[in-house]
mmCIF file of C-alpha atoms and ligand atoms in Angstrom:
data_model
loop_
_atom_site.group_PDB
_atom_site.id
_atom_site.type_symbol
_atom_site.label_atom_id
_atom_site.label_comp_id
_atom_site.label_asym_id
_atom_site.label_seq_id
_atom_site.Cartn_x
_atom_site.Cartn_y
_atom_site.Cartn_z
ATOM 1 C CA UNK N 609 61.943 1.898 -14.840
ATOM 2 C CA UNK N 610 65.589 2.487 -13.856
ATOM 3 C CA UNK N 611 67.132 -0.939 -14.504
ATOM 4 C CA UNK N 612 68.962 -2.841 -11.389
ATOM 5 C CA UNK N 613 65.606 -1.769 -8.839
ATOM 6 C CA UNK N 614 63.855 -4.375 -7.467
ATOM 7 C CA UNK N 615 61.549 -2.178 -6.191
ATOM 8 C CA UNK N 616 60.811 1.125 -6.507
ATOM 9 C CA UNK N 617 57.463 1.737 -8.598
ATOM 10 C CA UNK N 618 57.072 -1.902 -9.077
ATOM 11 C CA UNK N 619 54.857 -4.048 -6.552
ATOM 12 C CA UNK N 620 57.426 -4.354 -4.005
ATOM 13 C CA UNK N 621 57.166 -0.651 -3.245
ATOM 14 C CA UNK N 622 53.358 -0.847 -2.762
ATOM 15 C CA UNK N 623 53.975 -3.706 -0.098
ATOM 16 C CA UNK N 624 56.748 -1.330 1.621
ATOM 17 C CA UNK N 625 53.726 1.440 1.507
ATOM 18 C CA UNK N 626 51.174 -1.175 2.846
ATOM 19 C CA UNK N 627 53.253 -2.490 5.274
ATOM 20 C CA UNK N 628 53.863 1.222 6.783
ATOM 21 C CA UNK N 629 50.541 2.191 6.817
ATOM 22 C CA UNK N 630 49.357 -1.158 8.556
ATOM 23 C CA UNK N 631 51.834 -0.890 10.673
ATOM 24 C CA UNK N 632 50.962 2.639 12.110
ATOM 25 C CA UNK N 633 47.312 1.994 11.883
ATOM 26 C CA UNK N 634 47.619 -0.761 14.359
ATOM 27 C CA UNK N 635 49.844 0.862 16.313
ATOM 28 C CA UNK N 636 47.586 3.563 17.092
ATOM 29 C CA UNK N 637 44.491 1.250 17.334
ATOM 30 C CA UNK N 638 46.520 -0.557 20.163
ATOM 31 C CA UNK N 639 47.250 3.018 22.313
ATOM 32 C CA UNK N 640 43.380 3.462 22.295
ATOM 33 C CA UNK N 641 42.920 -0.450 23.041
ATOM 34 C CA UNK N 642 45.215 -0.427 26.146
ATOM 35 C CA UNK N 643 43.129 2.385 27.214
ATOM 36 C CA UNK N 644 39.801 1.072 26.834
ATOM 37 C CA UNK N 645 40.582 -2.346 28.692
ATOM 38 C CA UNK N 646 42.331 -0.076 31.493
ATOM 39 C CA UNK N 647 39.004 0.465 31.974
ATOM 40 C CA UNK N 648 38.132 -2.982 33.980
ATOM 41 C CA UNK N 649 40.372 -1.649 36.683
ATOM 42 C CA UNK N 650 37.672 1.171 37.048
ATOM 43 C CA UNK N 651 33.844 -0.603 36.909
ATOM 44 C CA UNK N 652 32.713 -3.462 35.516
ATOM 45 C CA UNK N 653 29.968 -1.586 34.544
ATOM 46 C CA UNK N 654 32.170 1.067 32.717
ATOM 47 C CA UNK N 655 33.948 -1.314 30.533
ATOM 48 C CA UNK N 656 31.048 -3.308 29.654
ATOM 49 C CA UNK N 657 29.685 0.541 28.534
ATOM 50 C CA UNK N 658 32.544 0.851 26.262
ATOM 51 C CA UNK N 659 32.771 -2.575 24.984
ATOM 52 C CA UNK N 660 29.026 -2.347 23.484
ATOM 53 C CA UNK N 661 30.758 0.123 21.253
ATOM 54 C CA UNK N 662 32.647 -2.777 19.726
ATOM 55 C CA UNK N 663 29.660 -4.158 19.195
ATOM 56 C CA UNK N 664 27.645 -1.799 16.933
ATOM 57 C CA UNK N 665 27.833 -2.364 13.355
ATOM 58 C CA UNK N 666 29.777 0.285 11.763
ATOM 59 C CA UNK N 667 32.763 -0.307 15.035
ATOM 60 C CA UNK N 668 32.283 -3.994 13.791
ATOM 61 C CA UNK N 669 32.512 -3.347 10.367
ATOM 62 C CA UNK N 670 35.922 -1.464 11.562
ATOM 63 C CA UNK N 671 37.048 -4.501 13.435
ATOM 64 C CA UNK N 672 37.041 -6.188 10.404
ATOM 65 C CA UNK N 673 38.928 -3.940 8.526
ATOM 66 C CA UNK N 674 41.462 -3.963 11.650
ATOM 67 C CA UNK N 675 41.874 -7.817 10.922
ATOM 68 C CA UNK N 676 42.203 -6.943 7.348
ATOM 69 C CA UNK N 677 45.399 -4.584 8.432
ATOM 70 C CA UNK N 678 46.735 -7.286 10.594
ATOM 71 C CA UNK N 679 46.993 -9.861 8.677
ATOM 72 C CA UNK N 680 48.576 -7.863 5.954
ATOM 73 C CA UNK N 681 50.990 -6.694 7.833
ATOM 74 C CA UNK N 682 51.983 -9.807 9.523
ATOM 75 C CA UNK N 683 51.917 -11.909 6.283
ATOM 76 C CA UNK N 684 53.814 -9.091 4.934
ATOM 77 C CA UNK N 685 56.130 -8.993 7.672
ATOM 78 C CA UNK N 686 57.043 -12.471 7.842
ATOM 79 C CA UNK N 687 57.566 -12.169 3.844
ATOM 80 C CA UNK N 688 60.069 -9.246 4.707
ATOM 81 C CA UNK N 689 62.054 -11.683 7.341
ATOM 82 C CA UNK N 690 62.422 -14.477 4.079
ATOM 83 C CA UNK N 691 63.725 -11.959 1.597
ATOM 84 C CA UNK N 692 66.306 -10.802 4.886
ATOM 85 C CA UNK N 693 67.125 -14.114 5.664
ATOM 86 C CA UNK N 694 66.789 -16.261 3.267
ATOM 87 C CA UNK N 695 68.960 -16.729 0.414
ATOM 88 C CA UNK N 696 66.758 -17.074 -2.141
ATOM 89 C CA UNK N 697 64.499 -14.431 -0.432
ATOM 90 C CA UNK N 698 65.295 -11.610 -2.863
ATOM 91 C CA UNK N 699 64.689 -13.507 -5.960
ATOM 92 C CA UNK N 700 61.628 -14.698 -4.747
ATOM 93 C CA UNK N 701 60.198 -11.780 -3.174
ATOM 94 C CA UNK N 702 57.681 -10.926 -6.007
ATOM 95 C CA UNK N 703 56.027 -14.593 -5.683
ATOM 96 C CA UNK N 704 56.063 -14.643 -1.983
ATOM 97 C CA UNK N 705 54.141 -10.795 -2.343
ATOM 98 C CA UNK N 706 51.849 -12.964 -4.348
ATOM 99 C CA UNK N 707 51.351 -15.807 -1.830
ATOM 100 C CA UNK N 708 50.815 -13.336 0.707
ATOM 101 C CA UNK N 709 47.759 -11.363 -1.098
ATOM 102 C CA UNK N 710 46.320 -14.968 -2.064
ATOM 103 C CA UNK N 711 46.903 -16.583 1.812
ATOM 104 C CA UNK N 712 45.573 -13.296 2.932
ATOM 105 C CA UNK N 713 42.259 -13.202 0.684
ATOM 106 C CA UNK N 714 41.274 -16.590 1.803
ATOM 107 C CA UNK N 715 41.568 -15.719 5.286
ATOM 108 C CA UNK N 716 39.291 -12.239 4.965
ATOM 109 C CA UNK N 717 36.661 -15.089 3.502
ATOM 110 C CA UNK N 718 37.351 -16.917 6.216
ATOM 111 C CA UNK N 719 36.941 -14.166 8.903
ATOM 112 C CA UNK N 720 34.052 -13.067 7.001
ATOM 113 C CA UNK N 721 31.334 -15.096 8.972
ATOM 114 C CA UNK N 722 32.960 -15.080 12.189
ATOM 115 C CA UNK N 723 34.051 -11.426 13.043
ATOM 116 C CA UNK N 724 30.748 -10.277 11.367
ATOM 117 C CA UNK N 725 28.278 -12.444 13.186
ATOM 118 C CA UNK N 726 27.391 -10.168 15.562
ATOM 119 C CA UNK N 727 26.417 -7.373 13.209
ATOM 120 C CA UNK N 728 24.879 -9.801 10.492
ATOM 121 C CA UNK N 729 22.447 -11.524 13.284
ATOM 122 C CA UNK N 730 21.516 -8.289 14.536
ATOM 123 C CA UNK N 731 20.576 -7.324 11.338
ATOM 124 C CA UNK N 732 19.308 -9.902 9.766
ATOM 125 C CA UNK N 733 17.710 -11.687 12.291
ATOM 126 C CA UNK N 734 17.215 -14.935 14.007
ATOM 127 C CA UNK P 586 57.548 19.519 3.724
ATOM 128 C CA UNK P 587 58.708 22.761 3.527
ATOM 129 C CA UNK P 588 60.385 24.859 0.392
ATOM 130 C CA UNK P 589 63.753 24.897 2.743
ATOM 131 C CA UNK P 590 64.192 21.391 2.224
ATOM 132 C CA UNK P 591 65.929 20.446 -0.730
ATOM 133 C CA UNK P 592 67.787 16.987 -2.313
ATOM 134 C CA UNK P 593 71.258 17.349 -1.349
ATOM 135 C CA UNK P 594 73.322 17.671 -4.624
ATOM 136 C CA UNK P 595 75.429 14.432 -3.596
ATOM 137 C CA UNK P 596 72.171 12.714 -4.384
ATOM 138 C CA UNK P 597 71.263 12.287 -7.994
ATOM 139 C CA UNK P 598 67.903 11.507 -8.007
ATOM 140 C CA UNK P 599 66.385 9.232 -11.146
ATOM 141 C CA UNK P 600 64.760 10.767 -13.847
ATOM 142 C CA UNK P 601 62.070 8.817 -15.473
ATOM 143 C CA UNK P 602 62.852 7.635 -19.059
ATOM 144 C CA UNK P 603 60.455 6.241 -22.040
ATOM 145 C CA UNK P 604 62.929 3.856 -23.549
ATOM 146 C CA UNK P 605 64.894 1.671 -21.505
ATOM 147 C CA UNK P 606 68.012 2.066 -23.720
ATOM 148 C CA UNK P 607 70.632 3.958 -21.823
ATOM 149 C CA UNK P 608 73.894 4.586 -23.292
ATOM 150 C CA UNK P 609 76.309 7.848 -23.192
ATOM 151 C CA UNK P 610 73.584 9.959 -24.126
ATOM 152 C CA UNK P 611 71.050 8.230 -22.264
ATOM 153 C CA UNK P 612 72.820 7.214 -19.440
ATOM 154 C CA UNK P 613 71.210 5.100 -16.311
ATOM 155 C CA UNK P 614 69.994 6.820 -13.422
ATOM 156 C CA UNK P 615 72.583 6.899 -10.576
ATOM 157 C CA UNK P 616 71.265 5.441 -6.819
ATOM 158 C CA UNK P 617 73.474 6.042 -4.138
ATOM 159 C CA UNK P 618 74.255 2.280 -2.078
ATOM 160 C CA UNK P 619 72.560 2.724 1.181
ATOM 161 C CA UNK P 620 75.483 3.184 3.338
ATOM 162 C CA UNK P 621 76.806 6.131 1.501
ATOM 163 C CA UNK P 622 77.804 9.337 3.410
ATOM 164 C CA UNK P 623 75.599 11.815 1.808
ATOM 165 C CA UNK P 624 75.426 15.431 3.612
ATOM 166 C CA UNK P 625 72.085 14.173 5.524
ATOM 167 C CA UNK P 626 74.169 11.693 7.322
ATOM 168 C CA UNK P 627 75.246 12.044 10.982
ATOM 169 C CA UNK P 628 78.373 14.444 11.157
ATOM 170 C CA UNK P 629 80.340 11.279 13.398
ATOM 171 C CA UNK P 630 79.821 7.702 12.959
ATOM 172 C CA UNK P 631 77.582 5.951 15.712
ATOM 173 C CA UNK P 632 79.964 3.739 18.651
ATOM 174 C CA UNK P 633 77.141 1.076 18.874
ATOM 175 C CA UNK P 634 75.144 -0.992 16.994
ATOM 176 C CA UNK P 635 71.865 0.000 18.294
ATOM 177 C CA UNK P 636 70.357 0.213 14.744
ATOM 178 C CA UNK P 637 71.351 -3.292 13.890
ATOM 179 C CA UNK P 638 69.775 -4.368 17.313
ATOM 180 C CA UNK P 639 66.673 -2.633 16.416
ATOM 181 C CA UNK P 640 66.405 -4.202 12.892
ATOM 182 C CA UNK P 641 66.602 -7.579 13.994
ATOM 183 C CA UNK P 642 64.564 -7.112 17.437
ATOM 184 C CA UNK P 643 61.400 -5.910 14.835
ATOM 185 C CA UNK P 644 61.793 -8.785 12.974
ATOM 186 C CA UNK P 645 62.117 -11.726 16.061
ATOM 187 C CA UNK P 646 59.589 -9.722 17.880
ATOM 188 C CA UNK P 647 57.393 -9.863 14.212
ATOM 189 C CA UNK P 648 57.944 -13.497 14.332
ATOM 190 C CA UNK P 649 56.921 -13.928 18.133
ATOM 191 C CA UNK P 650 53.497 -11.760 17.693
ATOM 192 C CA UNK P 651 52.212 -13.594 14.642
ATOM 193 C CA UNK P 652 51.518 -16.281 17.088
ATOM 194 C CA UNK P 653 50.423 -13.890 20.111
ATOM 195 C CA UNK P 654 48.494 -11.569 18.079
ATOM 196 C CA UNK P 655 46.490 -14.088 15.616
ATOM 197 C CA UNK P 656 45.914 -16.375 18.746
ATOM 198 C CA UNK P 657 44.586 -13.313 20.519
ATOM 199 C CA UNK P 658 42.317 -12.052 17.559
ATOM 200 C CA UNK P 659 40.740 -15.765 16.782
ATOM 201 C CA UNK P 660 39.861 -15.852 20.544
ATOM 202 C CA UNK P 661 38.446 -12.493 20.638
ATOM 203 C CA UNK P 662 37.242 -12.161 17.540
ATOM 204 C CA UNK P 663 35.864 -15.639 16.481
ATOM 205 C CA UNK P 664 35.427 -18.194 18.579
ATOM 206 C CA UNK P 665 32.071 -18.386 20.555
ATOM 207 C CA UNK P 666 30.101 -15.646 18.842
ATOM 208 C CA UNK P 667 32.749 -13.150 18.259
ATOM 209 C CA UNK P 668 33.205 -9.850 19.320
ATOM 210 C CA UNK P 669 29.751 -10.021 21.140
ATOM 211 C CA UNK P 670 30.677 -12.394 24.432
ATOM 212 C CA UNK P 671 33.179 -9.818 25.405
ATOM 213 C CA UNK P 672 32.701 -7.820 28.412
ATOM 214 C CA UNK P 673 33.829 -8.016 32.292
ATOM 215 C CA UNK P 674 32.839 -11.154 32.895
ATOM 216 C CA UNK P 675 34.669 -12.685 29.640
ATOM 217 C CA UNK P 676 38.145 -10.742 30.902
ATOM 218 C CA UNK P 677 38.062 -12.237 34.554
ATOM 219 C CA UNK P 678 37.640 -15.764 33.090
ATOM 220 C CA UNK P 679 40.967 -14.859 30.878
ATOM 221 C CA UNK P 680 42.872 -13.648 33.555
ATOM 222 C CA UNK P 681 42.219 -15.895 36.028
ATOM 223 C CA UNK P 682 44.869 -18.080 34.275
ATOM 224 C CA UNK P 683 48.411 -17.103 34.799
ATOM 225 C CA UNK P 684 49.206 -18.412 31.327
ATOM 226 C CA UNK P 685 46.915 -15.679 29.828
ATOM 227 C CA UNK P 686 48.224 -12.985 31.823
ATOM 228 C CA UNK P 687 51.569 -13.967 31.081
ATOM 229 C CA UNK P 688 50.242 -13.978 27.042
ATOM 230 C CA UNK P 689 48.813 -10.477 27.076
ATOM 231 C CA UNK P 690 51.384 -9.068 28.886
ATOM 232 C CA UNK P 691 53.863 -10.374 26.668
ATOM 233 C CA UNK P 692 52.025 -9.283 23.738
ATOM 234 C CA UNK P 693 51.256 -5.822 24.892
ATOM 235 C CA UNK P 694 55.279 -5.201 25.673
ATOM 236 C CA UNK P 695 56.557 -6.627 22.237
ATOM 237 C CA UNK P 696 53.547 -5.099 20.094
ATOM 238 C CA UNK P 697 53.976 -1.517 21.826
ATOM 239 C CA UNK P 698 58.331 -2.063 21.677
ATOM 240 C CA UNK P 699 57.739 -3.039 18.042
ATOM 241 C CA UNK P 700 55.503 -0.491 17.070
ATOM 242 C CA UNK P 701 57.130 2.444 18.650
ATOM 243 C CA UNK P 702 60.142 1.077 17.092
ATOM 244 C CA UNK P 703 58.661 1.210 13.757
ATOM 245 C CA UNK P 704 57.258 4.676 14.234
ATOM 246 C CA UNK P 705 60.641 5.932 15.447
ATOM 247 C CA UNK P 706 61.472 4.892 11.905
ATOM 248 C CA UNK P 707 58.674 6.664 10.132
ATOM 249 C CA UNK P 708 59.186 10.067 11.916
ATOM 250 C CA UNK P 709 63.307 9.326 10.915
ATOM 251 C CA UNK P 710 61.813 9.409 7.261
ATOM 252 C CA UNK P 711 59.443 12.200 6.859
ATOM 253 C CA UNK P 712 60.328 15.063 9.899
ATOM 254 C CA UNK P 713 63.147 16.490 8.209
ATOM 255 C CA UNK P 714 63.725 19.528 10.758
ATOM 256 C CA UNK P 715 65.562 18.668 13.847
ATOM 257 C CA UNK P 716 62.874 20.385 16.342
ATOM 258 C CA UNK P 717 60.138 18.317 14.623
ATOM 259 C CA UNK P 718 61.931 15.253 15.204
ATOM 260 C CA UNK P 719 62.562 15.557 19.015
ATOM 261 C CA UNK P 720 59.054 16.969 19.359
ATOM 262 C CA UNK P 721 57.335 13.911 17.519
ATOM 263 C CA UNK P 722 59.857 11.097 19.358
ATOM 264 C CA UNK P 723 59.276 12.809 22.839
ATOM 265 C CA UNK P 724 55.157 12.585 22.072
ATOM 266 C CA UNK P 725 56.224 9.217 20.437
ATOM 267 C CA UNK P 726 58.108 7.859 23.724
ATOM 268 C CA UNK P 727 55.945 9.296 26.736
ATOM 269 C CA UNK P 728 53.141 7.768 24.821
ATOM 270 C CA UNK P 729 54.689 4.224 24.322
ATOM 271 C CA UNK P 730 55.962 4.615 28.497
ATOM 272 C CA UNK P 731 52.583 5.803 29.459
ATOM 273 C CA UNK P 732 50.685 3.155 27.604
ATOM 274 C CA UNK P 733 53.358 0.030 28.901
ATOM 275 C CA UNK P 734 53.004 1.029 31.585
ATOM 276 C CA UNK P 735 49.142 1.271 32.414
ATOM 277 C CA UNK P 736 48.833 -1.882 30.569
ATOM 278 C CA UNK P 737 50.998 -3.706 33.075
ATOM 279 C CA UNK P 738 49.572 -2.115 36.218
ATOM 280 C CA UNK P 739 46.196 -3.279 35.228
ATOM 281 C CA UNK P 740 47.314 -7.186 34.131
ATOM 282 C CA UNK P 741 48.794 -7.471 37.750
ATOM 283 C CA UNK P 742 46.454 -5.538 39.668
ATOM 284 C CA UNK P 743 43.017 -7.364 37.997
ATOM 285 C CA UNK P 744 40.523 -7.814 40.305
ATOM 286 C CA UNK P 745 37.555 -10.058 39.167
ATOM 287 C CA UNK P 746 35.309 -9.237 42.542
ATOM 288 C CA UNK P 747 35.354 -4.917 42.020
ATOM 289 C CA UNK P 748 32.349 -3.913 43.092
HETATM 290 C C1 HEM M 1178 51.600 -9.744 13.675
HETATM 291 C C2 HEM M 1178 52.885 -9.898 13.499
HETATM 292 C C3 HEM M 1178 53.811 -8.824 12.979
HETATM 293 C C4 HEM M 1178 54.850 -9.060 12.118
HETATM 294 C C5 HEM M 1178 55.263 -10.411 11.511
HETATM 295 C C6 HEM M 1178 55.485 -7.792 11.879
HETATM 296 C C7 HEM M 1178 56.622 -7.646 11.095
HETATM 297 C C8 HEM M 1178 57.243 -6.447 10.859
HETATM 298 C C9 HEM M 1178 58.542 -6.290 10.253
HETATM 299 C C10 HEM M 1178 59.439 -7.436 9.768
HETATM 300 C C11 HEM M 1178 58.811 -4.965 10.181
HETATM 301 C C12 HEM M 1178 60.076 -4.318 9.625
HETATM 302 C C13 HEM M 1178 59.879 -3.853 8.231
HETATM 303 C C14 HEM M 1178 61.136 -3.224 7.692
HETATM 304 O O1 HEM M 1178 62.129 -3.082 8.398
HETATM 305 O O2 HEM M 1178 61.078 -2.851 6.500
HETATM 306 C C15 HEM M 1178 57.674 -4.268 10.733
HETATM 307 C C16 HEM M 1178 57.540 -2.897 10.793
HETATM 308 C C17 HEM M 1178 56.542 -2.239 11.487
HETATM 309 N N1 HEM M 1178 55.574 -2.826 12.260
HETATM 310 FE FE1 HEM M 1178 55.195 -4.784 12.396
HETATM 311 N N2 HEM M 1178 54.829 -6.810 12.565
HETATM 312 C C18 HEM M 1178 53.807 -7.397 13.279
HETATM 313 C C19 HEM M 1178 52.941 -6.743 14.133
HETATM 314 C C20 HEM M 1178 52.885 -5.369 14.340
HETATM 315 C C21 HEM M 1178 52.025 -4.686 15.299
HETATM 316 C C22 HEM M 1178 51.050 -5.385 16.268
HETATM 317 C C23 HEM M 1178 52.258 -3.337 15.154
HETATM 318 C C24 HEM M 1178 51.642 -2.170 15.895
HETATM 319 C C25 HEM M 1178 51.624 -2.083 17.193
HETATM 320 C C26 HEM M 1178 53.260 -3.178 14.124
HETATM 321 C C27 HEM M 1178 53.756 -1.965 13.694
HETATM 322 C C28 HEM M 1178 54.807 -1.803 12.818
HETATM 323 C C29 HEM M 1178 55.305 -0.522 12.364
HETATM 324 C C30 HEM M 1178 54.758 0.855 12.733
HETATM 325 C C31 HEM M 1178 56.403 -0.804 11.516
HETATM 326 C C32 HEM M 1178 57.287 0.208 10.774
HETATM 327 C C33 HEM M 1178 56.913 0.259 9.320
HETATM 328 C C34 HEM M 1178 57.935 0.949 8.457
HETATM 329 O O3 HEM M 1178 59.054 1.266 8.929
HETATM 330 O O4 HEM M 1178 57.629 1.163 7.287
HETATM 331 N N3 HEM M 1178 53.620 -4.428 13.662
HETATM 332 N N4 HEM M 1178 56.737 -5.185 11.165
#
């Protein structure tokens, strides 16, 4: 590795790759979002259509990874902000990567139960 | 992308070593600093700061949707039952409250601002040809108008007793 790069090759250029790819996920997830909820302006009845969609499994199962994305990229993000602002940002950036992936692992347990409950009671009953 | 684009020779690009011993024969990959004029740069030198404005609006507008964004996805997404209490009825109850409107509209103008933003920057990376560039930012910038846009309409124009 060329000496003097904090970066490239080394985690800090995944995070830079994961952050972009976050990013543009949601991005587009949010154009087709705006567009389904435009759709309460039209019927009741044809948003509620849509919305079930949300609710099937596999689109479920895709929310989750959405969340997944989000927090990433937001834990990520405000680790970006510290290494541009903070002094000791830089130095610490490889850490903070670390306390991001460990903050953000806890929460995906977390959100397990929660964003899945719709799909795990249809499925499994009760 | 294409075979026409090539590394401009003011642009010594690393080569990957075994050892990390460099010395005269060996010697240490060069990296241009980031502000050096390479022949990809503009030909004259920007009169504003708009990229300094844009750099720091992603990251206040970052800071501003952690709380918009996480609030709106634990509300959505896991309180009462999750995803599956959503529907018409759910989204008049929101909106009935100014503070809500004034939480999604706010979120749906800094999210689409900052994302377009950061997808400016993405297309600025990878189209290399000029005519991709304007193509992609014009698709980029009716879409991000066009969505803004509809988004706002339908926050101020909500109307819980549609037939
Ligand atoms: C939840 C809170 C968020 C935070 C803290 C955050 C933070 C950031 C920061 C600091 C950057 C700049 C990275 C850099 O200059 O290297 C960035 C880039 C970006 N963000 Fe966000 N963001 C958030 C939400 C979003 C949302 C909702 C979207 C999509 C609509 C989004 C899409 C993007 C994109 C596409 C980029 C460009 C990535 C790149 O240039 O590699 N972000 N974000």
């Amino acid at each position: 590795m060329p000496a003097g790069t904090l970066y490239r090759g080394r985690e800090g250029m995944w995070s830079w790759v994961a952050h972009r790819v976050t990013g543009v996920l949601i991005f587009f997830f949010l154009f087709v979002h705006v567009l389904d909820t435009a759709l309460v302006r039209v019927s009741p009845h044809d948003y509620d259509t849509v919305v079930a969609t949300y609710k099937n499994p596999v689109v479920n199962l895709m929310e989750y990874g959405l969340v997944a994305a989000i927090l990433f990229h937001a834990l990520n993000g405000l680790r970006v902000i510290a290494v541009d602002f903070w002094s000791k940002g830089p130095k610490y950036q490889r850490q903070m990567l670390w306390s991001v992936v460990g903050i953000w692992i806890v929460l995906m347990a977390g959100a397990f139960y929660p964003v899945l409950q719709n799909t795990l009671r249809t499925l499994f009953g009760s | 992308m294409s075979a026409e684009t090539s590394i401009p020779s003011d642009t010594v690009e690393p080569t990957p070593t075994s050892a990390g011993a460099y010395g005269p024969d060996n010697p240490a990959p060069v990296i241009e600093p980031p502000r050096a004029r390479t022949s990809r740069s503009p030909k004259k030198a920007s009169r504003t700061n708009f990229e300094m404005w844009a750099w720091l609006f992603m990251r206040l507008s970052g800071i501003v949707l952690v709380v918009l964004v996480l609030g709106h996805l634990i509300i959505q997404l896991v309180l009462d039952g999750g995803v599956s209490k959503i529907g018409f009825a759910f989204v008049a109850g929101r909106w009935a409250s100014p503070f809500w409107q004034l939480w999604d509209l706010g979120m749906l103008w800094l999210a689409m601002l900052h994302g377009a933003n950061g997808l400016r920057t993405v297309i600025n990376d990878y189209a290399e040809r000029e005519k991709t560039r304007l193509w992609l930012k014009t698709l980029l910038y009716t879409a991000t108008v066009f969505t803004v846009f509809l988004g706002t309409l339908v926050i101020f124009t909500f109307d819980p007793n549609i037939q």
